[in-house]
Each structure stands twice: as C-alpha cells, then as structure tokens.
Amino acid sequence: MKYRVLGKDLRVSAVGLGCMGFSHAYGRPTAKEDAVKALRAAADMGYTFFDTAECYGPYENEELLKAAFGGNKEIAIATKFGVTLRPGSPSPIPDSRPDIIRKSVEGSLKRLGVERIDLYYQHRIDPDVEPETVAGVMSELMAEGKIARWGISETDADYLRRAHAVCPVTAIQNRYSMMYRDYEELFPLLEELGVGFVAFSPLANGLLSDRYDRDSEFENGVDYRADMPQFKAGAYDENVGLLSLLRTLAAEKNATPAQISLAWMLCKKPYIVPIPGTRRPERMRENAAAADIPLTEDEVESIDRELARVGMSAVFGGHASKKR
C-alpha cells in the first residue's frame, strides 16, 4: 500500500475504506463478527484510513470500528457530526449547533473507543449555522484534545475559505468520480490552503466497477441504489460508452475498470484519497492495488477528454438537505 498526507500531517493509505455499507444504505447490515473480520483484513492489507459517521446505522458503524481496532493508534479514523436521519428516510437533516456538536463528539469518542478523533468532519453544511461558528467549536475541541483535525463534507469554496480562516481544515470530503466532477473547480483553492480531498463515491456507487448490468436489482428500503438514477431502467444503455472506455483502459493497463477509475483520480492530484466502500476483502485488495497503476499526465488528460465526450446517465449526487 502506498501512503499520502492530507493537510499538514495526516498520513493515510492512498486508498481508504468507506465503512458505511457494513451497516447502512447498501443492503442489509453485515453481521458484526463478519464485519470485524473484514475490517481487520483491510488493515492487514495496509489500509490505515477508515471512514465512518455517527449517523451510519445510526451509531452501529462506529462501534464496529471499536470492535475491530480497539483504539489502535496505527489506524486513522474519520467520523462525522452534524446530520440526523429520519427513520426510513435517506434525506439528511443538518444540525451543527455547538451544543449538538459537543454531544456528538462525546458519543463518537465513546463508540470508537478512542481518546481523540483523528479527523472530524462536518457531515453536511447547516444553513442555519455560520461556518465561523462551527470552526470555532472545532478549535475548542482541538484545544481540549478531543479531535486532532477537522474537515468538511460536501463543502463549497466560500464555506471552506471562511471556516479555514478560523480553524485550518485538514481535508474536505466531497463526492467525486468519473461521473461527477463538479468539485474539480475546488482544486486551486485546496492547493492554496493546503487542504486534502477525500473522494467519496469514487466508483459512482459501484457503477464504475462494471459489475452491474441492465438486469441488476437492489432491494428497496435497504439498498439506496434502488433509487439511484445510474441504476434505473435505461441508464445502463446510456452508460455503454463510458463502460466501454473503462474496459479498454483496463485491458491496456492489465487492470480492472474499478482500478482504472481510482487510478485516474489518484494520478490527478497527490492530495486526493478515494474511500471506496466494500464489505468484501477481495474488492478491498483490488481497490488498494489501484495505487500501483501509473497513469501519466498525458494519459489523465486524454481520459478527461474522453469523459467530456462520452455519453453517460444522470448520477446520484446527494440528497437535498432539509431545514430543521
């Protein structure tokens, strides 16, 4: 496994593991014993960066990481505050009031079994709380030794700049894949501020692994892919050109489509760390190996031109936040 540095000093595996699917959103939860075994297998492969959130489960996902690692200081854990979910609904409700943040951090520390959280993200921007207020609380939590660093998920440039001016941000965590490239516009600002980019949904919720077809089905109510536009009827045919491009590139590099998708962003910027989610050790091994696939600057630019040309379906881009 290769390694990268987020912000000033957070050294992590070049590919991290998104842990949400063990207990939330991608089918029925994994049995605890099996999840712990898979998480430990990932660490044995060299993964040192594991992503969770208090709302995954809710709460159970953080507890899985405690059971797997028990405060292992070689493991960097990122978790999140500031979002609640209604039962049976995937629509997040942002809440970043200072008292709620403080309640959340205490809960996460206990569930993770750690004295300090390595990277603490604001899960979604709360339109009712100013970024300066949130950043101020983060500065206090750092001074108290409860968090080492903080970040923002699904941020825009203005919010990031304002928050960073109060308390430096280590990383943002935004959606990014070959099918969703909107946040490339943030690259210059990230470089200016020295902020890392943790890419979630780097395989477009699995579509770019090329392991699904027009007949793939997902269980309503427990697997959010059942409602994602890239998996809807007709979407597969819209993405034939994109998947064909991936297969061609994969054949040229003796790789898989998933590895090409990850290698493309890894070779784009040295501060990008994708966190594909999977529960299967064989997929973890496959994803980790993407960091070993070299793509030249010319090859990355060529892929970018092809992505701009090839047709593709709509892709899941996050749920609209609802006010409290």
Coordinates of C-alpha atoms in Angstrom, one line a residue, residues 108-309:
S108 CA -18.3 9.2 18.9
L109 CA -15.3 9.1 21.3
K110 CA -17.1 6.5 23.4
R111 CA -18.4 4.4 20.5
L112 CA -15.0 4.4 18.7
G113 CA -13.1 3.7 21.9
V114 CA -10.5 6.4 21.3
E115 CA -9.3 9.4 23.4
R116 CA -9.0 11.6 20.3
I117 CA -10.6 11.5 16.9
D118 CA -8.1 11.7 14.1
L119 CA -10.3 13.6 11.6
Y120 CA -13.7 15.0 12.5
Y121 CA -15.9 16.1 9.6
Q122 CA -18.9 18.3 9.5
H123 CA -21.1 15.9 7.5
R124 CA -23.2 18.5 5.7
I125 CA -23.4 22.3 5.8
D126 CA -26.1 23.6 8.1
P127 CA -27.6 26.7 6.5
D128 CA -28.6 27.9 10.0
V129 CA -25.1 27.9 11.5
E130 CA -22.3 30.1 10.2
P131 CA -19.0 28.4 9.2
E132 CA -17.1 30.6 11.6
T133 CA -19.2 29.2 14.5
V134 CA -18.6 25.6 13.5
A135 CA -14.9 26.3 13.0
G136 CA -14.7 27.9 16.5
V137 CA -16.1 24.8 18.1
M138 CA -13.6 22.7 16.2
S139 CA -10.8 24.9 17.5
E140 CA -12.1 24.4 21.1
L141 CA -12.3 20.6 20.6
M142 CA -8.7 20.6 19.4
A143 CA -7.5 22.6 22.4
E144 CA -9.3 20.1 24.6
G145 CA -7.6 17.2 22.9
K146 CA -10.9 15.6 21.7
I147 CA -10.1 15.9 18.0
A148 CA -6.8 16.1 16.2
R149 CA -8.0 17.7 12.9
W150 CA -11.3 18.6 11.2
G151 CA -12.8 18.6 7.8
I152 CA -16.0 19.4 5.9
S153 CA -18.1 17.2 3.7
E154 CA -19.8 18.5 0.6
T155 CA -18.5 22.0 1.1
D156 CA -18.3 24.8 -1.4
A157 CA -15.5 27.3 -1.8
D158 CA -17.0 30.1 0.2
Y159 CA -17.8 28.0 3.2
L160 CA -14.4 26.3 3.1
R161 CA -12.5 29.6 2.9
R162 CA -14.5 31.2 5.8
A163 CA -14.2 28.1 8.0
H164 CA -10.5 27.6 7.3
A165 CA -9.7 31.2 8.3
V166 CA -10.9 30.5 11.8
C167 CA -9.6 26.9 12.2
P168 CA -7.4 25.3 9.5
V169 CA -9.2 22.5 7.7
T170 CA -7.2 19.3 7.0
A171 CA -9.4 17.8 4.3
I172 CA -12.7 18.1 2.6
Q173 CA -14.8 15.0 1.8
N174 CA -16.8 15.6 -1.4
R175 CA -18.4 13.4 -4.0
Y176 CA -16.0 12.7 -6.9
S177 CA -15.9 10.2 -9.7
M178 CA -15.6 10.0 -13.4
M179 CA -19.4 10.6 -13.5
Y180 CA -19.3 13.5 -11.0
R181 CA -16.5 16.0 -11.5
D182 CA -18.1 19.3 -10.3
Y183 CA -15.7 19.7 -7.4
E184 CA -12.7 19.9 -9.6
E185 CA -13.3 23.6 -9.5
L186 CA -12.1 23.5 -5.9
F187 CA -8.6 22.2 -6.8
P188 CA -6.9 25.6 -7.0
L189 CA -8.4 26.6 -3.6
L190 CA -7.3 23.3 -2.0
E191 CA -3.8 23.9 -3.2
E192 CA -3.8 27.5 -2.0
L193 CA -5.0 26.4 1.5
G194 CA -3.1 23.1 1.7
V195 CA -6.3 21.1 2.2
G196 CA -6.7 17.4 1.1
F197 CA -9.5 16.0 -0.9
V198 CA -11.1 12.7 0.3
A199 CA -13.3 11.4 -2.5
F200 CA -16.4 9.6 -1.5
S201 CA -18.5 7.5 -4.0
P202 CA -15.3 7.3 -6.3
L203 CA -16.9 4.4 -8.2
A204 CA -20.3 6.2 -8.6
N205 CA -21.8 3.9 -6.0
G206 CA -20.4 0.9 -7.7
L207 CA -21.4 1.5 -11.3
L208 CA -17.8 2.1 -12.4
S209 CA -16.7 -1.3 -11.1
D210 CA -18.5 -2.6 -14.2
R211 CA -20.0 -5.4 -12.1
Y212 CA -23.6 -4.5 -12.8
D213 CA -25.8 -4.6 -15.9
R214 CA -29.3 -3.7 -17.0
D215 CA -30.7 -6.6 -15.1
S216 CA -29.2 -5.8 -11.7
E217 CA -31.7 -5.3 -8.9
F218 CA -31.4 -3.8 -5.5
E219 CA -33.7 -4.3 -2.5
N220 CA -36.0 -1.4 -1.9
G221 CA -35.8 0.2 1.5
V222 CA -32.4 -1.2 2.5
D223 CA -30.3 -0.6 -0.6
Y224 CA -30.2 3.1 -1.7
R225 CA -29.1 2.1 -5.2
A226 CA -32.6 1.0 -5.9
D227 CA -33.4 4.8 -6.2
M228 CA -30.2 6.0 -7.8
P229 CA -30.5 7.3 -11.4
Q230 CA -27.4 5.5 -12.7
F231 CA -29.1 2.1 -11.9
K232 CA -32.6 2.9 -13.2
A233 CA -34.1 1.2 -16.2
G234 CA -32.4 2.5 -19.4
A235 CA -29.4 4.0 -17.6
Y236 CA -27.2 1.1 -18.4
D237 CA -27.7 1.7 -22.1
E238 CA -26.8 5.4 -21.6
N239 CA -23.5 4.4 -19.9
V240 CA -22.4 1.8 -22.5
G241 CA -19.8 4.2 -24.0
L242 CA -18.4 5.0 -20.5
L243 CA -18.2 1.4 -19.5
S244 CA -16.6 0.5 -22.9
L245 CA -14.0 3.2 -22.3
L246 CA -13.2 1.8 -18.9
R247 CA -12.9 -1.8 -20.3
T248 CA -10.5 -0.6 -23.0
L249 CA -8.3 1.3 -20.5
A250 CA -8.3 -1.6 -18.1
A251 CA -7.2 -4.0 -20.8
E252 CA -4.3 -1.7 -21.7
K253 CA -3.1 -1.5 -18.1
N254 CA -3.9 -5.1 -17.2
A255 CA -6.2 -3.8 -14.6
T256 CA -9.9 -3.8 -13.7
P257 CA -12.4 -1.0 -14.5
A258 CA -12.6 -0.1 -10.8
Q259 CA -8.8 0.2 -10.6
I260 CA -8.7 2.5 -13.6
S261 CA -11.5 4.7 -12.1
L262 CA -9.4 5.0 -8.9
A263 CA -6.0 5.3 -10.5
W264 CA -7.4 8.2 -12.7
M265 CA -8.1 10.4 -9.6
L266 CA -5.0 9.2 -7.7
C267 CA -2.8 10.3 -10.6
K268 CA -4.7 13.6 -11.0
K269 CA -3.6 15.2 -7.7
P270 CA -1.3 13.9 -4.9
Y271 CA -3.7 15.2 -2.2
I272 CA -6.7 13.1 -3.4
V273 CA -7.5 10.0 -1.4
P274 CA -10.5 7.9 -2.5
I275 CA -12.5 5.9 0.0
P276 CA -14.4 3.3 -2.0
G277 CA -16.8 1.3 0.2
T278 CA -16.9 -2.5 0.1
R279 CA -17.5 -5.4 2.5
R280 CA -15.6 -7.9 0.6
P281 CA -11.8 -8.4 1.2
E282 CA -11.2 -9.3 -2.5
R283 CA -12.6 -6.0 -3.5
M284 CA -10.5 -4.2 -0.8
R285 CA -7.4 -5.8 -2.3
E286 CA -8.4 -4.8 -5.8
N287 CA -9.1 -1.2 -4.8
A288 CA -5.8 -0.9 -2.9
A289 CA -3.9 -2.1 -5.9
A290 CA -5.2 0.9 -7.9
A291 CA -2.5 3.0 -6.2
D292 CA 0.1 0.9 -8.1
I293 CA -1.2 1.7 -11.5
P294 CA 0.8 4.6 -13.1
L295 CA -1.0 7.0 -15.4
T296 CA 1.0 9.8 -17.0
E297 CA -0.2 13.4 -17.1
D298 CA -0.9 12.9 -20.8
E299 CA -2.9 9.8 -20.1
V300 CA -5.0 11.5 -17.4
E301 CA -5.7 14.4 -19.8
S302 CA -6.7 12.0 -22.6
I303 CA -9.1 10.3 -20.2
D304 CA -10.6 13.7 -19.2
R305 CA -11.2 14.5 -22.9
E306 CA -12.9 11.1 -23.4
L307 CA -15.1 11.7 -20.3
A308 CA -16.1 15.1 -21.7
R309 CA -17.1 13.4 -24.9

